[in-house]
């Protein structure tokens, strides 16, 4: 194959020259590139700076792929290279084509070329082409245009925070049909009546499906028309039978009652007119529409317009809750609605209340003299309607669901329309004058009820309402699903299953249909103008088979109310320029529409006695007023409180990131504190009851609380203990202190632990019980996976929800969720200290992160073959102020990096080891970076020796900063930048599996590393976290400040997939301890007290059962030593698991304790004994089940210490099995029994991941 030149483009590895055979083709500092005979893949051969071993690592199997004509930097996508064929097939695996097609949405074939236009035909071609150009085959169909999305969020920025204005602009930019994707929800939108007509006609190609939020309204609406699929028999029957109920003849029967209800509400307005108070107009229009549907729909009075002081009926309160909860459910994982949470329980209660209320009304009607009166109201009609063809009638349950549906669908749409109509009339006085003239001409009196004839004559008011419905359509879009593939005009293919949206608002504001669409001009709906437009150019009630049956009902109600209220009152917005759409509402509900009401004292003279004036166009000169178009509002962000519970600093760091991000999003009032500090604030606050407006229209959130917390063995972190106890207080639950607060919870943990997310989950559930509004589903960070990615997804959804709820600025939202733990290097000021500053120069050399001076006085190997497995017995002499401990406590050790490794990293970074500096860091710097933890003068070598975690996995921040410091033309830049992208999850995980540590990344990419400079190093490299070890001793006379540890030396041996070389990765802390010879060796360590549960019982006669494996024996050595010193002789059993007899550590000492009665009996399980069957500690527990059950009945305390994912889970399962088989409990009872033991302090765990 001819050799192609290697272009200077973004790529993972820069080759100085083309490869020749199997020779080494390039080299750098500690880096060689060669082509392997075995796999034909590029590999990196790292030669250890210490010269002890040669470690060969595979090249990262990624390439940057871009569509022809696209920009590599902006449009390029990272695609992982599949492994080569094991059969020697030179072709490119099909999976690569699938991945590329998925990345770009291509399913009609394409070819691959390099940057020189040379076809890529083989796997070898693919490997050597660092950037791949994708050339799609000639397209049969046109691609539906649309903006390019971003990872995870898709087109969120394109439709948030003002979906109305932004969607209109998208159609302006891309045309009548636009493809979008938001958080994985894919849809096609149109603002063209031609496409709307195709989508709206239910039939062969499109239909309404109950999807998205409608699927969450379905449990409330049941089998009602609004929440049932078109092909459902119940929908077909109800639709057919109900059509006559909304015929012109039927609607006329409701005229008088509609007028009476409007006049009743007018009496409330009379009160407001006398008191001159500000009134929330949309609240009162909502009360009115509820009353109208309640009385006319099923003869029920909610008493919402009896007077100015409204008491919300339980039915209305229940409906408000279920609808709000349905909206919240649509933004959560589906499984959450099946969990036993307080919100789910309340949802079921409120739903049952609604259903029962309607069922009781239905039952009473059927037993009343009016049971057969089909003309009394809608309920009477439904009870007596019979299908003439089939003889079928609606069941009581179907009628119940229709009544609830009428209330859901009818109250807010008409309410919004009325409120917006009065608002617009206040802005267009000439239009208002025309309406008043019509009211007078028709003969409507101040206290009279309009007749059907008069209502029919109010043609211009009807035009006004239609224009209101055009500009402020309550329904923003109509969702349909494609039933089978169809090619639309313009050769656009819509595939089966595709969701399409008829953009009602976008059609109504399309300047090609409505000239000056933002102008309020009722003349558009004069017959001669309306007839010139498509039927699909005005769709507030939809159209076709799924068109709203209640359209004539809603229009008549709105006409009557408008006429009566205009006749009686002058309704004036207080701050018209501040009126917006409420971002919290699903419909176009007004925000800030406060009005003042006064009695109307002047009316125009009647034009012609006895007959209304013919409709004429409003005088153009008189109607010209400058009014701004209404946009989605922005409610000021409430105060934000970010609270955390953290032991190791991870949760605190994430909380700091959220706080930093919140400032960029736009929060001005911001607090960051521990959960325990938060308790005092919450306890001192007083909360008032919810108002009627809050119940009916939704609660105004006065605070947002974001919680980030870890958990330890299911317990709260050390700085969250008070908060945990506060949550459990019964009086707190009664006070409902979070009823005006929105909240979100992110938990940090390790899924290997049985108690994974236990405490964060408790917080999430408790805040809901305390009245809080869950903004997003709880985030779950798992240390065994990509926790940064999980955190970024959580933060992205949180800010997106906040901006959608309160409004805000798109640019600020973008800043807030742009990067994972984005490090602001500009916030780090590094001040160089020169040798002439002698005091600081000297202090820097003493800065060794040693806040807890201690020394190792004993460091002995316990294993006969440490090369196979190394376990060390270590004794630490603690400083007197840090030496008080009890058996069961922990020692926290601050490890130190290997000096040879530090020297190697310093060389790779191009730094001077003796360079001395001091840091001034802003509060925005991430809390776990070196810049945040190094205090005072320090040298480069000390910073990288005592503070920097060089063995930690590379973070996205490190990759991002490395990429940003390189020129865009640099070969590594594009790949590193894309790997750092939050949406690049799988590729990043693979990258980190190949470059497991910071120092490997630095050595692999020396040119990029050198660009970091000291400032970048201090900003993005994380600080060392202390490691915890169980104390393996008791306090002994004469050795009160000596504590023993049992340390298993972590040595992870990894085989290079492309060679036979093995690389060993030592644990940072255990490796440090193993190196800390000869003794005494100075270290930094302190005692950490554990919870009282992992303690010996106060009564020495209490039976003990100690279960462990390997180094999990440590705390029990302290227990047994203490028992020996105190002479305790109560029954005590030790269950110990290890591989073979050679792994049975401390055997002689344990045998001594068994001989002198300190230990009743030791039980050893060998999992790899050559002469015995494989046995684990749980097997021995089951064997001794009867004895252990007997001990439990005597009050025995059980302790478990070992691996969380294996030993702890298996032991618990065994104990539950004993409770079931010996104790006769059911599996559920057994699990509950063990949990009760744990809650009582009789089943205790000290486990690790």
mmCIF file with all atom_site columns, C-alpha atoms in Angstrom, residues 359-493:
data_model
loop_
_atom_site.group_PDB
_atom_site.id
_atom_site.type_symbol
_atom_site.label_atom_id
_atom_site.label_alt_id
_atom_site.label_comp_id
_atom_site.label_asym_id
_atom_site.label_entity_id
_atom_site.label_seq_id
_atom_site.pdbx_PDB_ins_code
_atom_site.Cartn_x
_atom_site.Cartn_y
_atom_site.Cartn_z
_atom_site.occupancy
_atom_site.B_iso_or_equiv
_atom_site.pdbx_formal_charge
_atom_site.auth_seq_id
_atom_site.auth_comp_id
_atom_site.auth_asym_id
_atom_site.auth_atom_id
_atom_site.pdbx_PDB_model_num
ATOM 1   C CA . UNK A 1 359 ? -68.903 9.512  41.394 1.00 0.00 ? 359 UNK A CA 1
ATOM 2   C CA . UNK A 1 360 ? -70.990 10.761 44.329 1.00 0.00 ? 360 UNK A CA 1
ATOM 3   C CA . UNK A 1 361 ? -72.466 13.557 42.190 1.00 0.00 ? 361 UNK A CA 1
ATOM 4   C CA . UNK A 1 362 ? -73.181 11.008 39.464 1.00 0.00 ? 362 UNK A CA 1
ATOM 5   C CA . UNK A 1 363 ? -74.846 8.638  41.912 1.00 0.00 ? 363 UNK A CA 1
ATOM 6   C CA . UNK A 1 364 ? -76.983 11.416 43.387 1.00 0.00 ? 364 UNK A CA 1
ATOM 7   C CA . UNK A 1 365 ? -78.106 12.537 39.930 1.00 0.00 ? 365 UNK A CA 1
ATOM 8   C CA . UNK A 1 366 ? -79.115 9.010  38.927 1.00 0.00 ? 366 UNK A CA 1
ATOM 9   C CA . UNK A 1 367 ? -81.254 8.774  42.068 1.00 0.00 ? 367 UNK A CA 1
ATOM 10  C CA . UNK A 1 368 ? -82.830 12.231 41.619 1.00 0.00 ? 368 UNK A CA 1
ATOM 11  C CA . UNK A 1 369 ? -85.992 13.237 39.697 1.00 0.00 ? 369 UNK A CA 1
ATOM 12  C CA . UNK A 1 370 ? -83.715 14.839 37.074 1.00 0.00 ? 370 UNK A CA 1
ATOM 13  C CA . UNK A 1 371 ? -82.082 11.523 36.173 1.00 0.00 ? 371 UNK A CA 1
ATOM 14  C CA . UNK A 1 372 ? -83.789 11.352 32.780 1.00 0.00 ? 372 UNK A CA 1
ATOM 15  C CA . UNK A 1 373 ? -83.491 15.054 31.972 1.00 0.00 ? 373 UNK A CA 1
ATOM 16  C CA . UNK A 1 374 ? -80.920 15.076 29.168 1.00 0.00 ? 374 UNK A CA 1
ATOM 17  C CA . UNK A 1 375 ? -81.169 18.844 28.717 1.00 0.00 ? 375 UNK A CA 1
ATOM 18  C CA . UNK A 1 376 ? -80.396 19.845 32.313 1.00 0.00 ? 376 UNK A CA 1
ATOM 19  C CA . UNK A 1 377 ? -76.636 19.946 31.782 1.00 0.00 ? 377 UNK A CA 1
ATOM 20  C CA . UNK A 1 378 ? -73.790 17.956 30.252 1.00 0.00 ? 378 UNK A CA 1
ATOM 21  C CA . UNK A 1 379 ? -74.050 15.292 32.941 1.00 0.00 ? 379 UNK A CA 1
ATOM 22  C CA . UNK A 1 380 ? -77.725 14.767 32.146 1.00 0.00 ? 380 UNK A CA 1
ATOM 23  C CA . UNK A 1 381 ? -76.908 14.490 28.470 1.00 0.00 ? 381 UNK A CA 1
ATOM 24  C CA . UNK A 1 382 ? -74.174 11.909 29.028 1.00 0.00 ? 382 UNK A CA 1
ATOM 25  C CA . UNK A 1 383 ? -76.382 9.794  31.326 1.00 0.00 ? 383 UNK A CA 1
ATOM 26  C CA . UNK A 1 384 ? -79.062 9.526  28.667 1.00 0.00 ? 384 UNK A CA 1
ATOM 27  C CA . UNK A 1 385 ? -77.084 9.484  25.395 1.00 0.00 ? 385 UNK A CA 1
ATOM 28  C CA . UNK A 1 386 ? -77.329 6.231  23.392 1.00 0.00 ? 386 UNK A CA 1
ATOM 29  C CA . UNK A 1 387 ? -75.556 5.328  20.164 1.00 0.00 ? 387 UNK A CA 1
ATOM 30  C CA . UNK A 1 388 ? -78.321 4.786  17.618 1.00 0.00 ? 388 UNK A CA 1
ATOM 31  C CA . UNK A 1 389 ? -76.206 2.322  15.642 1.00 0.00 ? 389 UNK A CA 1
ATOM 32  C CA . UNK A 1 390 ? -74.910 0.031  18.364 1.00 0.00 ? 390 UNK A CA 1
ATOM 33  C CA . UNK A 1 391 ? -77.216 0.834  21.253 1.00 0.00 ? 391 UNK A CA 1
ATOM 34  C CA . UNK A 1 392 ? -74.180 1.515  23.431 1.00 0.00 ? 392 UNK A CA 1
ATOM 35  C CA . UNK A 1 393 ? -74.075 4.179  26.111 1.00 0.00 ? 393 UNK A CA 1
ATOM 36  C CA . UNK A 1 394 ? -71.312 5.531  28.287 1.00 0.00 ? 394 UNK A CA 1
ATOM 37  C CA . UNK A 1 395 ? -70.531 3.703  31.526 1.00 0.00 ? 395 UNK A CA 1
ATOM 38  C CA . UNK A 1 396 ? -70.499 5.588  34.806 1.00 0.00 ? 396 UNK A CA 1
ATOM 39  C CA . UNK A 1 397 ? -66.677 5.433  34.881 1.00 0.00 ? 397 UNK A CA 1
ATOM 40  C CA . UNK A 1 398 ? -66.436 6.801  31.353 1.00 0.00 ? 398 UNK A CA 1
ATOM 41  C CA . UNK A 1 399 ? -68.827 9.634  32.269 1.00 0.00 ? 399 UNK A CA 1
ATOM 42  C CA . UNK A 1 400 ? -66.746 10.335 35.391 1.00 0.00 ? 400 UNK A CA 1
ATOM 43  C CA . UNK A 1 401 ? -63.596 10.630 33.282 1.00 0.00 ? 401 UNK A CA 1
ATOM 44  C CA . UNK A 1 402 ? -65.317 12.957 30.805 1.00 0.00 ? 402 UNK A CA 1
ATOM 45  C CA . UNK A 1 403 ? -66.413 15.295 33.599 1.00 0.00 ? 403 UNK A CA 1
ATOM 46  C CA . UNK A 1 404 ? -62.873 15.460 35.009 1.00 0.00 ? 404 UNK A CA 1
ATOM 47  C CA . UNK A 1 405 ? -61.509 15.973 31.491 1.00 0.00 ? 405 UNK A CA 1
ATOM 48  C CA . UNK A 1 406 ? -63.867 18.915 30.890 1.00 0.00 ? 406 UNK A CA 1
ATOM 49  C CA . UNK A 1 407 ? -62.547 20.528 34.063 1.00 0.00 ? 407 UNK A CA 1
ATOM 50  C CA . UNK A 1 408 ? -58.907 19.936 33.121 1.00 0.00 ? 408 UNK A CA 1
ATOM 51  C CA . UNK A 1 409 ? -59.136 20.993 29.502 1.00 0.00 ? 409 UNK A CA 1
ATOM 52  C CA . UNK A 1 410 ? -61.663 23.765 29.842 1.00 0.00 ? 410 UNK A CA 1
ATOM 53  C CA . UNK A 1 411 ? -60.795 25.875 32.856 1.00 0.00 ? 411 UNK A CA 1
ATOM 54  C CA . UNK A 1 412 ? -57.285 27.208 32.078 1.00 0.00 ? 412 UNK A CA 1
ATOM 55  C CA . UNK A 1 413 ? -57.656 27.716 28.322 1.00 0.00 ? 413 UNK A CA 1
ATOM 56  C CA . UNK A 1 414 ? -60.746 29.893 28.636 1.00 0.00 ? 414 UNK A CA 1
ATOM 57  C CA . UNK A 1 415 ? -59.364 31.598 31.728 1.00 0.00 ? 415 UNK A CA 1
ATOM 58  C CA . UNK A 1 416 ? -56.190 32.592 29.867 1.00 0.00 ? 416 UNK A CA 1
ATOM 59  C CA . UNK A 1 417 ? -58.162 33.779 26.853 1.00 0.00 ? 417 UNK A CA 1
ATOM 60  C CA . UNK A 1 418 ? -60.341 36.067 28.971 1.00 0.00 ? 418 UNK A CA 1
ATOM 61  C CA . UNK A 1 419 ? -57.385 37.515 30.879 1.00 0.00 ? 419 UNK A CA 1
ATOM 62  C CA . UNK A 1 420 ? -55.407 38.199 27.711 1.00 0.00 ? 420 UNK A CA 1
ATOM 63  C CA . UNK A 1 421 ? -58.439 39.725 25.985 1.00 0.00 ? 421 UNK A CA 1
ATOM 64  C CA . UNK A 1 422 ? -58.918 42.323 28.707 1.00 0.00 ? 422 UNK A CA 1
ATOM 65  C CA . UNK A 1 423 ? -55.183 42.994 28.656 1.00 0.00 ? 423 UNK A CA 1
ATOM 66  C CA . UNK A 1 424 ? -55.107 43.557 24.906 1.00 0.00 ? 424 UNK A CA 1
ATOM 67  C CA . UNK A 1 425 ? -58.225 45.730 24.931 1.00 0.00 ? 425 UNK A CA 1
ATOM 68  C CA . UNK A 1 426 ? -56.544 47.953 27.514 1.00 0.00 ? 426 UNK A CA 1
ATOM 69  C CA . UNK A 1 427 ? -53.635 48.422 25.095 1.00 0.00 ? 427 UNK A CA 1
ATOM 70  C CA . UNK A 1 428 ? -55.791 49.103 22.019 1.00 0.00 ? 428 UNK A CA 1
ATOM 71  C CA . UNK A 1 429 ? -58.380 51.741 22.972 1.00 0.00 ? 429 UNK A CA 1
ATOM 72  C CA . UNK A 1 430 ? -59.877 51.954 19.473 1.00 0.00 ? 430 UNK A CA 1
ATOM 73  C CA . UNK A 1 431 ? -60.603 48.217 19.535 1.00 0.00 ? 431 UNK A CA 1
ATOM 74  C CA . UNK A 1 432 ? -62.062 48.552 23.032 1.00 0.00 ? 432 UNK A CA 1
ATOM 75  C CA . UNK A 1 433 ? -64.296 51.380 21.868 1.00 0.00 ? 433 UNK A CA 1
ATOM 76  C CA . UNK A 1 434 ? -65.584 49.235 19.033 1.00 0.00 ? 434 UNK A CA 1
ATOM 77  C CA . UNK A 1 435 ? -66.451 46.431 21.493 1.00 0.00 ? 435 UNK A CA 1
ATOM 78  C CA . UNK A 1 436 ? -68.313 48.851 23.770 1.00 0.00 ? 436 UNK A CA 1
ATOM 79  C CA . UNK A 1 437 ? -70.220 50.207 20.802 1.00 0.00 ? 437 UNK A CA 1
ATOM 80  C CA . UNK A 1 438 ? -71.270 46.689 19.871 1.00 0.00 ? 438 UNK A CA 1
ATOM 81  C CA . UNK A 1 439 ? -72.363 45.911 23.440 1.00 0.00 ? 439 UNK A CA 1
ATOM 82  C CA . UNK A 1 440 ? -74.507 49.029 23.527 1.00 0.00 ? 440 UNK A CA 1
ATOM 83  C CA . UNK A 1 441 ? -75.942 48.443 20.057 1.00 0.00 ? 441 UNK A CA 1
ATOM 84  C CA . UNK A 1 442 ? -76.901 44.861 20.926 1.00 0.00 ? 442 UNK A CA 1
ATOM 85  C CA . UNK A 1 443 ? -78.719 46.136 24.009 1.00 0.00 ? 443 UNK A CA 1
ATOM 86  C CA . UNK A 1 444 ? -76.878 44.432 26.849 1.00 0.00 ? 444 UNK A CA 1
ATOM 87  C CA . UNK A 1 445 ? -77.710 46.089 30.165 1.00 0.00 ? 445 UNK A CA 1
ATOM 88  C CA . UNK A 1 446 ? -75.583 46.446 33.279 1.00 0.00 ? 446 UNK A CA 1
ATOM 89  C CA . UNK A 1 447 ? -77.244 43.722 35.345 1.00 0.00 ? 447 UNK A CA 1
ATOM 90  C CA . UNK A 1 448 ? -79.014 41.803 32.632 1.00 0.00 ? 448 UNK A CA 1
ATOM 91  C CA . UNK A 1 449 ? -78.286 38.357 31.215 1.00 0.00 ? 449 UNK A CA 1
ATOM 92  C CA . UNK A 1 450 ? -77.530 38.364 27.464 1.00 0.00 ? 450 UNK A CA 1
ATOM 93  C CA . UNK A 1 451 ? -79.931 36.351 25.374 1.00 0.00 ? 451 UNK A CA 1
ATOM 94  C CA . UNK A 1 452 ? -78.826 33.819 22.781 1.00 0.00 ? 452 UNK A CA 1
ATOM 95  C CA . UNK A 1 453 ? -79.812 36.281 20.074 1.00 0.00 ? 453 UNK A CA 1
ATOM 96  C CA . UNK A 1 454 ? -77.698 39.014 21.632 1.00 0.00 ? 454 UNK A CA 1
ATOM 97  C CA . UNK A 1 455 ? -74.720 36.668 22.007 1.00 0.00 ? 455 UNK A CA 1
ATOM 98  C CA . UNK A 1 456 ? -74.941 35.758 18.330 1.00 0.00 ? 456 UNK A CA 1
ATOM 99  C CA . UNK A 1 457 ? -74.877 39.467 17.443 1.00 0.00 ? 457 UNK A CA 1
ATOM 100 C CA . UNK A 1 458 ? -71.599 40.132 19.306 1.00 0.00 ? 458 UNK A CA 1
ATOM 101 C CA . UNK A 1 459 ? -69.578 39.415 16.172 1.00 0.00 ? 459 UNK A CA 1
ATOM 102 C CA . UNK A 1 460 ? -66.783 41.882 16.779 1.00 0.00 ? 460 UNK A CA 1
ATOM 103 C CA . UNK A 1 461 ? -66.171 40.632 20.316 1.00 0.00 ? 461 UNK A CA 1
ATOM 104 C CA . UNK A 1 462 ? -65.947 37.163 18.812 1.00 0.00 ? 462 UNK A CA 1
ATOM 105 C CA . UNK A 1 463 ? -63.311 38.511 16.398 1.00 0.00 ? 463 UNK A CA 1
ATOM 106 C CA . UNK A 1 464 ? -61.419 39.923 19.384 1.00 0.00 ? 464 UNK A CA 1
ATOM 107 C CA . UNK A 1 465 ? -61.470 36.577 21.155 1.00 0.00 ? 465 UNK A CA 1
ATOM 108 C CA . UNK A 1 466 ? -60.241 34.820 18.038 1.00 0.00 ? 466 UNK A CA 1
ATOM 109 C CA . UNK A 1 467 ? -57.417 37.338 17.700 1.00 0.00 ? 467 UNK A CA 1
ATOM 110 C CA . UNK A 1 468 ? -56.541 36.759 21.362 1.00 0.00 ? 468 UNK A CA 1
ATOM 111 C CA . UNK A 1 469 ? -56.469 33.036 20.707 1.00 0.00 ? 469 UNK A CA 1
ATOM 112 C CA . UNK A 1 470 ? -54.174 33.674 17.768 1.00 0.00 ? 470 UNK A CA 1
ATOM 113 C CA . UNK A 1 471 ? -51.650 35.800 19.625 1.00 0.00 ? 471 UNK A CA 1
ATOM 114 C CA . UNK A 1 472 ? -51.915 34.033 22.971 1.00 0.00 ? 472 UNK A CA 1
ATOM 115 C CA . UNK A 1 473 ? -53.003 30.543 21.998 1.00 0.00 ? 473 UNK A CA 1
ATOM 116 C CA . UNK A 1 474 ? -53.295 28.527 25.223 1.00 0.00 ? 474 UNK A CA 1
ATOM 117 C CA . UNK A 1 475 ? -52.110 25.437 23.362 1.00 0.00 ? 475 UNK A CA 1
ATOM 118 C CA . UNK A 1 476 ? -48.605 26.052 22.031 1.00 0.00 ? 476 UNK A CA 1
ATOM 119 C CA . UNK A 1 477 ? -48.372 22.932 19.908 1.00 0.00 ? 477 UNK A CA 1
ATOM 120 C CA . UNK A 1 478 ? -50.217 19.791 18.822 1.00 0.00 ? 478 UNK A CA 1
ATOM 121 C CA . UNK A 1 479 ? -48.261 16.552 19.063 1.00 0.00 ? 479 UNK A CA 1
ATOM 122 C CA . UNK A 1 480 ? -48.773 13.693 16.618 1.00 0.00 ? 480 UNK A CA 1
ATOM 123 C CA . UNK A 1 481 ? -47.009 10.416 15.945 1.00 0.00 ? 481 UNK A CA 1
ATOM 124 C CA . UNK A 1 482 ? -46.170 9.094  12.492 1.00 0.00 ? 482 UNK A CA 1
ATOM 125 C CA . UNK A 1 483 ? -47.774 5.689  11.920 1.00 0.00 ? 483 UNK A CA 1
ATOM 126 C CA . UNK A 1 484 ? -45.768 4.791  8.823  1.00 0.00 ? 484 UNK A CA 1
ATOM 127 C CA . UNK A 1 485 ? -43.108 6.337  6.620  1.00 0.00 ? 485 UNK A CA 1
ATOM 128 C CA . UNK A 1 486 ? -44.248 9.286  4.534  1.00 0.00 ? 486 UNK A CA 1
ATOM 129 C CA . UNK A 1 487 ? -42.459 11.680 2.182  1.00 0.00 ? 487 UNK A CA 1
ATOM 130 C CA . UNK A 1 488 ? -43.632 15.256 2.694  1.00 0.00 ? 488 UNK A CA 1
ATOM 131 C CA . UNK A 1 489 ? -43.623 18.011 0.087  1.00 0.00 ? 489 UNK A CA 1
ATOM 132 C CA . UNK A 1 490 ? -40.023 19.118 -0.303 1.00 0.00 ? 490 UNK A CA 1
ATOM 133 C CA . UNK A 1 491 ? -38.865 15.466 -0.259 1.00 0.00 ? 491 UNK A CA 1
ATOM 134 C CA . UNK A 1 492 ? -38.647 15.310 3.539  1.00 0.00 ? 492 UNK A CA 1
ATOM 135 C CA . UNK A 1 493 ? -38.897 11.785 4.923  1.00 0.00 ? 493 UNK A CA 1
#
